[in-house]
mmCIF file of C-alpha atoms in Angstrom:
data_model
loop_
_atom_site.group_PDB
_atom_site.id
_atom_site.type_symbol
_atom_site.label_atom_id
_atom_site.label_comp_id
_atom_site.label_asym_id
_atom_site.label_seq_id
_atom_site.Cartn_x
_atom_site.Cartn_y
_atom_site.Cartn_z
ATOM 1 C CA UNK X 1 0.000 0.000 0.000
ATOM 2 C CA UNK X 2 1.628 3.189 -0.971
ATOM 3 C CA UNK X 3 1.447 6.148 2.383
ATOM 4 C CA UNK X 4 0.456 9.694 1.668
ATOM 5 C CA UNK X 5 2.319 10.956 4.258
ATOM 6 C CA UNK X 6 5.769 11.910 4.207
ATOM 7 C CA UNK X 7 6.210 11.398 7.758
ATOM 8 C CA UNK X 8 4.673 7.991 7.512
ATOM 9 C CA UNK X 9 7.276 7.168 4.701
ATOM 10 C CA UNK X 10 9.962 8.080 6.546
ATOM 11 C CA UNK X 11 8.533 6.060 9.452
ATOM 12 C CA UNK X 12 8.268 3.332 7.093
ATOM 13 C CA UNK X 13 11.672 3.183 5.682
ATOM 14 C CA UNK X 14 12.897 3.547 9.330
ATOM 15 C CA UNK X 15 11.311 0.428 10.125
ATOM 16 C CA UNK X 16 12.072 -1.486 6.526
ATOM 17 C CA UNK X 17 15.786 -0.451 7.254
ATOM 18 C CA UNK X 18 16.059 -1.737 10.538
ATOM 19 C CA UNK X 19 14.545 -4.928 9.631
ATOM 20 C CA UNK X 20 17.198 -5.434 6.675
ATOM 21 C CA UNK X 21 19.277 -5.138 9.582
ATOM 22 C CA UNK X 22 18.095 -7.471 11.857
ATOM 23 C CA UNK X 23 17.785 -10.110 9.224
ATOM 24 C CA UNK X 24 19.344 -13.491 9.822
ATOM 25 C CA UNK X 25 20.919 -12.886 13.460
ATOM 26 C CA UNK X 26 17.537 -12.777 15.545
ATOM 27 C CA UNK X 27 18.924 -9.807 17.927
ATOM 28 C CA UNK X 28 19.145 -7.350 14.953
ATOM 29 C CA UNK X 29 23.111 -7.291 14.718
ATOM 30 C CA UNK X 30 23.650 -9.911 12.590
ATOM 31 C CA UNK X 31 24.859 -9.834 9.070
ATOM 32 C CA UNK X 32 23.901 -13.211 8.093
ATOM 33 C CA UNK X 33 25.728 -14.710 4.927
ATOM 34 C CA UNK X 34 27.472 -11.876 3.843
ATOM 35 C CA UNK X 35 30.959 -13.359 5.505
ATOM 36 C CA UNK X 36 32.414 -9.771 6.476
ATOM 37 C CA UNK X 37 32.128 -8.015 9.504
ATOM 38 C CA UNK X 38 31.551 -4.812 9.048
ATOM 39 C CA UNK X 39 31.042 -4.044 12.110
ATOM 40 C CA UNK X 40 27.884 -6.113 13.282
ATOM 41 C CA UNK X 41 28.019 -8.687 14.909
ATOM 42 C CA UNK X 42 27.331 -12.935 14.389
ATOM 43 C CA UNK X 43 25.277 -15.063 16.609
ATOM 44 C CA UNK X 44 26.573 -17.971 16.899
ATOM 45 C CA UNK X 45 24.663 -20.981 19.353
ATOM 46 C CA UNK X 46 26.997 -23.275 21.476
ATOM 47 C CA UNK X 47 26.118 -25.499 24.452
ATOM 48 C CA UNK X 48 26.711 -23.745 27.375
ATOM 49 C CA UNK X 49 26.723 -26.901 29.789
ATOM 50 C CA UNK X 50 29.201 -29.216 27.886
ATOM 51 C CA UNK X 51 32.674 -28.562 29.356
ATOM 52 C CA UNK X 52 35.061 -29.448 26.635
ATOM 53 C CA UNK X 53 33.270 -29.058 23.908
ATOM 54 C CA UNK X 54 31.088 -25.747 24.886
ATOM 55 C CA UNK X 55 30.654 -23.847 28.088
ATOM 56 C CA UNK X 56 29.712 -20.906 29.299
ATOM 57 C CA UNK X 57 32.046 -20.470 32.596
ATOM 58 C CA UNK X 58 31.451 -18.557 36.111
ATOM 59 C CA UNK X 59 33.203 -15.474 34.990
ATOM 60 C CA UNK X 60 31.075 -15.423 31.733
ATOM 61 C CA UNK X 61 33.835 -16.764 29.363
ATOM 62 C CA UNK X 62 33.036 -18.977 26.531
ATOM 63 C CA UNK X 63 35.715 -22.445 26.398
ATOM 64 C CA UNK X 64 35.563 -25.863 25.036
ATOM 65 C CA UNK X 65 36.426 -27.086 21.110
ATOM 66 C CA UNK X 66 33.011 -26.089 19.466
ATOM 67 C CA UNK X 67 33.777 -22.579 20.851
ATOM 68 C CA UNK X 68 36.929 -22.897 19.421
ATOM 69 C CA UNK X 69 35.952 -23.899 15.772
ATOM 70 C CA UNK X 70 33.092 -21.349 16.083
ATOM 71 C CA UNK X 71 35.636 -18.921 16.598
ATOM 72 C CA UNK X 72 38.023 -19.834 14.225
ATOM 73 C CA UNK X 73 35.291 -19.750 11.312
ATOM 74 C CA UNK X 74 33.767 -16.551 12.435
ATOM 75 C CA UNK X 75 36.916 -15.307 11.867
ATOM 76 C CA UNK X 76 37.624 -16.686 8.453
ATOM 77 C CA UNK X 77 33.842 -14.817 7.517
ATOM 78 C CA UNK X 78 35.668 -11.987 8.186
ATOM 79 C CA UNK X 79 34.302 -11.426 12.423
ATOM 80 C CA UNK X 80 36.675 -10.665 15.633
ATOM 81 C CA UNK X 81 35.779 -12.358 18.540
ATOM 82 C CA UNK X 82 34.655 -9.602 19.855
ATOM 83 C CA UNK X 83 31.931 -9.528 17.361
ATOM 84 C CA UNK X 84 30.425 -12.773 18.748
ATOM 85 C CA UNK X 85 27.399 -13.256 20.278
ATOM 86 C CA UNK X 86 26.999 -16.379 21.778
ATOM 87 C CA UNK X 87 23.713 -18.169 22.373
ATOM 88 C CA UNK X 88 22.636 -21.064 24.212
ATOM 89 C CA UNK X 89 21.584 -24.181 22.081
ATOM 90 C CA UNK X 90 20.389 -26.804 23.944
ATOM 91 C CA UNK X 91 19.729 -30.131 22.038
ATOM 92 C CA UNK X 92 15.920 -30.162 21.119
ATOM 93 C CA UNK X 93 16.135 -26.415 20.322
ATOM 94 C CA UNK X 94 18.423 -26.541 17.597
ATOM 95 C CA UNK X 95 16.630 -26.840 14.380
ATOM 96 C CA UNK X 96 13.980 -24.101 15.904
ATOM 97 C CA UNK X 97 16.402 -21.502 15.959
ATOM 98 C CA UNK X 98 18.305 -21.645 12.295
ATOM 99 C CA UNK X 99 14.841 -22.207 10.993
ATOM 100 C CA UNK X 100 13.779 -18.920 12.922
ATOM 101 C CA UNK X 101 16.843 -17.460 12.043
ATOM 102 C CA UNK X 102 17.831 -16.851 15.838
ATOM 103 C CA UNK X 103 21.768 -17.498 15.214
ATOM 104 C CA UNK X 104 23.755 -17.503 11.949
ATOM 105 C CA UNK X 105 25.138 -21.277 12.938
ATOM 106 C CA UNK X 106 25.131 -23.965 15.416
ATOM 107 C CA UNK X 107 28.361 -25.555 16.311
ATOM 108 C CA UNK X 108 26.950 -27.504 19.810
ATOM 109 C CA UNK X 109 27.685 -31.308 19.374
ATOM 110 C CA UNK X 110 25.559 -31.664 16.819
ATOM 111 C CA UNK X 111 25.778 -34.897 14.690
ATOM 112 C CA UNK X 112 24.664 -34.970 11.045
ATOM 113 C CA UNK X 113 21.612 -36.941 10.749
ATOM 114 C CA UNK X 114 19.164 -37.865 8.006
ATOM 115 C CA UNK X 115 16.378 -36.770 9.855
ATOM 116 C CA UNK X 116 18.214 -32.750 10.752
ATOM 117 C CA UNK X 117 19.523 -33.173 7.232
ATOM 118 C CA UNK X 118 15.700 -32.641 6.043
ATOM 119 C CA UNK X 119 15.375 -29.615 8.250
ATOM 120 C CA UNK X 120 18.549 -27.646 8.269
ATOM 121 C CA UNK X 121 22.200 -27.318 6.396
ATOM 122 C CA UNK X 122 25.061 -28.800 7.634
ATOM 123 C CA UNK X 123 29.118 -27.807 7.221
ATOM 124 C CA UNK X 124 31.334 -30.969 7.741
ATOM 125 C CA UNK X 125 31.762 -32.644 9.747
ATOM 126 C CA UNK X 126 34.353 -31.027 11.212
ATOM 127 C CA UNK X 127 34.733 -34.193 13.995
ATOM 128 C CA UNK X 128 33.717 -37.948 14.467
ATOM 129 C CA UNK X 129 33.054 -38.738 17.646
ATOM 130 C CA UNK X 130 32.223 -42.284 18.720
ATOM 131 C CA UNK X 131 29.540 -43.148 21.344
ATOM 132 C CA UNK X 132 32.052 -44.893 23.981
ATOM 133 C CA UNK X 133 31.956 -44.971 27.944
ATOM 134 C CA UNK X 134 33.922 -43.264 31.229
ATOM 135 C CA UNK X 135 35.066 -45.865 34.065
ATOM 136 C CA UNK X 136 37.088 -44.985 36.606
ATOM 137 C CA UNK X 137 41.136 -44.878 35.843
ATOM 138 C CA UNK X 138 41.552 -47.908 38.403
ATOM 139 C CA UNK X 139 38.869 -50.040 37.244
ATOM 140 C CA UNK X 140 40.014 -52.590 34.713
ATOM 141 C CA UNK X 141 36.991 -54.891 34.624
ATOM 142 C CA UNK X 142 35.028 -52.880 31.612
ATOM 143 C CA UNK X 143 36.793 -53.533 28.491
ATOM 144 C CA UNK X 144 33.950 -54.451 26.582
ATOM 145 C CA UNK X 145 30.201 -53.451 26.422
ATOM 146 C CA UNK X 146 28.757 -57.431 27.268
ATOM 147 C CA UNK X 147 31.023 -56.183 30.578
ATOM 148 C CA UNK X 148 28.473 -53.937 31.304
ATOM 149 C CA UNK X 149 25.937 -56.683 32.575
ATOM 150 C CA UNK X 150 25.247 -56.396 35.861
ATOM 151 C CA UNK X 151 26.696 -53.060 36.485
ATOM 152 C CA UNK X 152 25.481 -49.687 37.398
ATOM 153 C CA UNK X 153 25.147 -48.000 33.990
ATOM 154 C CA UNK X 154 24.662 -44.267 34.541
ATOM 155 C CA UNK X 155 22.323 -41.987 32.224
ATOM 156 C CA UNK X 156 21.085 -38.345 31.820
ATOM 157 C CA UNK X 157 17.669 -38.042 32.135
ATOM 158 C CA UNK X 158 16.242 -37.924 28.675
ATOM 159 C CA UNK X 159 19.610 -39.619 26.905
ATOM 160 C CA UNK X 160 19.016 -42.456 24.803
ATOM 161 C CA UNK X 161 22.963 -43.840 24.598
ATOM 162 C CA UNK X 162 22.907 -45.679 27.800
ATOM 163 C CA UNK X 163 19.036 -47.101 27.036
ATOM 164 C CA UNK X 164 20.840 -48.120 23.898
ATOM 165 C CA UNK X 165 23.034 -50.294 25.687
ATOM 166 C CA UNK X 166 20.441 -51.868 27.901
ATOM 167 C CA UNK X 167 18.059 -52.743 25.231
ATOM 168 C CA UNK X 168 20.828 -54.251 22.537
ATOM 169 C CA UNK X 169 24.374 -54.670 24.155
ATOM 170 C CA UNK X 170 23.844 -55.574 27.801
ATOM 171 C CA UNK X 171 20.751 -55.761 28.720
ATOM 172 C CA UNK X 172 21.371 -56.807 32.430
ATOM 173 C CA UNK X 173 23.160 -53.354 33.161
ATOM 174 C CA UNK X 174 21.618 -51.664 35.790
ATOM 175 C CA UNK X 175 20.595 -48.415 34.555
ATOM 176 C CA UNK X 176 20.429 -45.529 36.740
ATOM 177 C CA UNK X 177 19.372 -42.180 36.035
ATOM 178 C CA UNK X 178 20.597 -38.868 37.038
ATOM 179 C CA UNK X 179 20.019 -34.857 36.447
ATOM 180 C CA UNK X 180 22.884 -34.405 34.849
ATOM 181 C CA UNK X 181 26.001 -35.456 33.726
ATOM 182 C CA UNK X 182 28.265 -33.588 36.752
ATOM 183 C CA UNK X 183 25.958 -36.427 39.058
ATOM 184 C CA UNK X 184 27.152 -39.017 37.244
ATOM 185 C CA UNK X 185 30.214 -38.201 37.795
ATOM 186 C CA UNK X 186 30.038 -37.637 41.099
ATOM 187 C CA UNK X 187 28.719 -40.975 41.461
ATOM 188 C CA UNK X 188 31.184 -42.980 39.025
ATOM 189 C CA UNK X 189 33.814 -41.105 41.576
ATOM 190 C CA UNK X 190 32.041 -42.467 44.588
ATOM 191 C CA UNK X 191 31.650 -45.891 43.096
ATOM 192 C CA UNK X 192 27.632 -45.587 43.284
ATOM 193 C CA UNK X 193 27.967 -46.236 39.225
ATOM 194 C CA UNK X 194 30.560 -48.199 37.500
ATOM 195 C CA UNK X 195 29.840 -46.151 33.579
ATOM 196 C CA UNK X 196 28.735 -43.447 32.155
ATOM 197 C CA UNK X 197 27.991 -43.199 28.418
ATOM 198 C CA UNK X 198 27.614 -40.580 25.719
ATOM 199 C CA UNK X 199 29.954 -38.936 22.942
ATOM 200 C CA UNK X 200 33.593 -39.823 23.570
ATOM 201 C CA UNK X 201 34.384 -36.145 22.876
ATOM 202 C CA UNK X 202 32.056 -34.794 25.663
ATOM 203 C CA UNK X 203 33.257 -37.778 28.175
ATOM 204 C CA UNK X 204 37.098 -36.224 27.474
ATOM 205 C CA UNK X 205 35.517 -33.073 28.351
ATOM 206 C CA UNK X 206 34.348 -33.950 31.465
ATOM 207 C CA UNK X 207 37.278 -35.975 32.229
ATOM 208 C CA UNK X 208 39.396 -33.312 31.598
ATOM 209 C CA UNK X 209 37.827 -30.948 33.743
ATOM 210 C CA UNK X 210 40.872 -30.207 36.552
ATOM 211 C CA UNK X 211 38.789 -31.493 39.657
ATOM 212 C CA UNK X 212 38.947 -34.965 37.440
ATOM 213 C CA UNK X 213 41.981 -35.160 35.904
ATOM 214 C CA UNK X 214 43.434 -38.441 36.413
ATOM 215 C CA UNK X 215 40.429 -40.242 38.345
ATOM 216 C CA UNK X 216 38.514 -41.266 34.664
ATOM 217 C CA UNK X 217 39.678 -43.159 31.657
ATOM 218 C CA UNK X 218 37.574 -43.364 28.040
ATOM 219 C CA UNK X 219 37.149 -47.278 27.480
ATOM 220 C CA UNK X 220 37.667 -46.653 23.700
ATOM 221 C CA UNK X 221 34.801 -49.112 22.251
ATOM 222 C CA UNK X 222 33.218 -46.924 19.359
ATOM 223 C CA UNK X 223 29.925 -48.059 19.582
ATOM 224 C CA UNK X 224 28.395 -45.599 16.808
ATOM 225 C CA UNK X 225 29.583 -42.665 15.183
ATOM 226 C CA UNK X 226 28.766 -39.048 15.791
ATOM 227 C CA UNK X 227 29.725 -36.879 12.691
ATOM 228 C CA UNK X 228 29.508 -33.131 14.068
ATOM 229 C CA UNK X 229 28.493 -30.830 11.772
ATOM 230 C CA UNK X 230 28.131 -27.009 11.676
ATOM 231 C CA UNK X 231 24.604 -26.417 11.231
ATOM 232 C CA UNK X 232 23.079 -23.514 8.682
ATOM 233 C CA UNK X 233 19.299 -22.471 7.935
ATOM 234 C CA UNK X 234 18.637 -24.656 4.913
ATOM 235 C CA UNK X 235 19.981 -22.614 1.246
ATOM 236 C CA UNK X 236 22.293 -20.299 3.271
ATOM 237 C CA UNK X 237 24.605 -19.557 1.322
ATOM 238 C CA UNK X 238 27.405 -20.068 4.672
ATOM 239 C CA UNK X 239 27.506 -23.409 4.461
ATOM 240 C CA UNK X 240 30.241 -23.516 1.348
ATOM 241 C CA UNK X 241 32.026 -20.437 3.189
ATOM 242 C CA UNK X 242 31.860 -22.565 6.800
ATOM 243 C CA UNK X 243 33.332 -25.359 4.539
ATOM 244 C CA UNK X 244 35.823 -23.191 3.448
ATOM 245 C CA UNK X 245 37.065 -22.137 6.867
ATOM 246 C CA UNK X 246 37.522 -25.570 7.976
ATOM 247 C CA UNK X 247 39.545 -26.268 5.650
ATOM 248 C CA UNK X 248 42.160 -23.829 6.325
ATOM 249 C CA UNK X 249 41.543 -24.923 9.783
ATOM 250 C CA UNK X 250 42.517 -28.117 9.379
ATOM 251 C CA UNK X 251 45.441 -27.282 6.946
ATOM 252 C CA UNK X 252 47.213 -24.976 9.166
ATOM 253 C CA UNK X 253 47.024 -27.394 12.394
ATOM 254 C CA UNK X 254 44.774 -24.642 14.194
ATOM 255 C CA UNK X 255 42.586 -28.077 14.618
ATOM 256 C CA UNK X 256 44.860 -30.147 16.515
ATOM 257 C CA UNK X 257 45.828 -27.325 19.022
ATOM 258 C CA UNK X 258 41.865 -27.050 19.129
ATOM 259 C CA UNK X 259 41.906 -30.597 19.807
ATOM 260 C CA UNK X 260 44.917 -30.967 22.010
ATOM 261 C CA UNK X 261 43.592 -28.370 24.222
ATOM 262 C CA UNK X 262 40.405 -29.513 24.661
ATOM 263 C CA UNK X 263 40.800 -33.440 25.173
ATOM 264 C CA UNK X 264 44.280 -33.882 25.907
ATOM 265 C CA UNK X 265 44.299 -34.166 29.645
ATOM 266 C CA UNK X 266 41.883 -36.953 29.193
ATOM 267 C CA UNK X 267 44.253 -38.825 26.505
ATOM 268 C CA UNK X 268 41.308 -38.733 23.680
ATOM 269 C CA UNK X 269 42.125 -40.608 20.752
ATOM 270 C CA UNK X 270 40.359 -38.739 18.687
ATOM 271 C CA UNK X 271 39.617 -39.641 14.531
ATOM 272 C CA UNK X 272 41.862 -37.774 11.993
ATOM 273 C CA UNK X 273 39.959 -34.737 11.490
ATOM 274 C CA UNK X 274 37.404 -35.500 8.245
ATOM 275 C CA UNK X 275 37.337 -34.668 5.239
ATOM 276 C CA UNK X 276 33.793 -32.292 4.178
ATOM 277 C CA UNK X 277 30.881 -34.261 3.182
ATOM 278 C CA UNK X 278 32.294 -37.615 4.074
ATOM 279 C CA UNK X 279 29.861 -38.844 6.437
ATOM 280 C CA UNK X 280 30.588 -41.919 8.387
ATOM 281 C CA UNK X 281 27.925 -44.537 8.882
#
């Protein structure tokens, strides 16, 4: 509808030019897909509870080797890290918020499925992580998953890797359940569980979290892969430009430090970073 009024046009093309903005970074800095800074700002969503990987600390730092990548690639499109805005992205909120358009990309442990694939873009994989399980440095007696039967198996609330084992691998595990993952530590430490089971990366994480250092070991079985990808609104044009910058990332070693960093105190042996698009089944 075309205004009359002057002032209304101006009002208009106040408005219009603050929503071309806003576009693409839900908090009206962003400058979504253009891969230069400019000035504005990129909102990017990590975990926030996942030391290791991502995690928002006491003092309101950012750590962990999501944050690290998400850096590094927000960089490469051309953004100083003081340019970030980070933003929470807990598991089930994910696809919600690139379809919304609340962040420009997700880089929060998320592994490339078919069934995201149909909802969102991903960059990647960028790591393969291997469902595996945390035993206490001293305990020798888990060194396979049938070893499992008849021991306290320890789960998040909501988790499906430790169900998995119950229902196809050892199905006379005692599963227990806790809040979150910091209990089951706490009780793997006090010998109330014997396992706790998720992504390898976020177990080496946790493990290497300084209270723990030396008190956990990763049992190293690989019982399914977990290709992480960068996730991207579906057609966004950042997903060839996120590709790009890990890449370089991996070609100038900034990926093992990343690694190194992150995992070593908990003596990961991590996967040779992978190559884009090669997803592992």
């Amino acid at each position: 509808m075309k205004l009359r009024k002057a002032t209304a046009a101006a009002t208009t093309a106040l408005v219009l030019s603050l929503t071309a903005t806003a576009c693409g970074g839900g908090d009206g800095d962003s400058d979504s897909g253009s891969g230069s800074g400019d000035g504005k700002k990129i909102t990017i969503g990590i975990k926030f509870d996942q030391p290791g990987i991502g995690q928002k600390t006491a003092d309101g730092d950012y750590t962990g080797f999501d944050v690290d990548v998400a850096t590094y690639v927000a960089k490469e499109l051309g953004y100083t890290e003081d340019q970030i805005e980070w933003k929470e992205a807990k598991s089930a909120d994910r696809e919600t918020m690139l379809e919304r358009g609340d962040v420009d990309f997700i880089a929060a442990s998320y592994s490339i499925t078919d069934e995201r694939d149909q909802k969102v873009d991903f960059a990647g994989p960028y790591l393969l992580a291997h469902q595996d399980l945390l035993v206490r440095a001293d305990d020798s007696s888990i060194t396979k998953p049938e070893d499992l039967n008849n021991k306290n198996l320890c789960s998040v609330a909501g988790s499906t890797s430790a169900q998995n084992i119950k229902d196809t691998i050892a199905p006379k595990a005692n599963l227990q359940t806790y809040g979150g993952y910091s209990e089951c530590l706490t009780g793997l430490e006090n010998k109330a569980v014997d396992a706790l089971t998720t992504d390898d990366s976020i177990l080496a994480g946790y493990a290497s979290q300084e209270q723990f250092k030396g008190k956990f070991k990763l049992a190293g079985l690989k019982l399914s892969n977990e290709n992480y990808g960068i996730g991207v609104q579906e057609g966004s044009d950042l997903k060839d430009k996120i590709n790009a910058a890990l890449e370089k990332m991996v070609a100038d070693k900034s990926w093992d430090k990343a690694v190194d960093a992150n995992f070593g105190p908990a003596n990961y042996q991590n996967e040779p970073a992978p190559k884009i698009g090669n997803i592992v089944k």
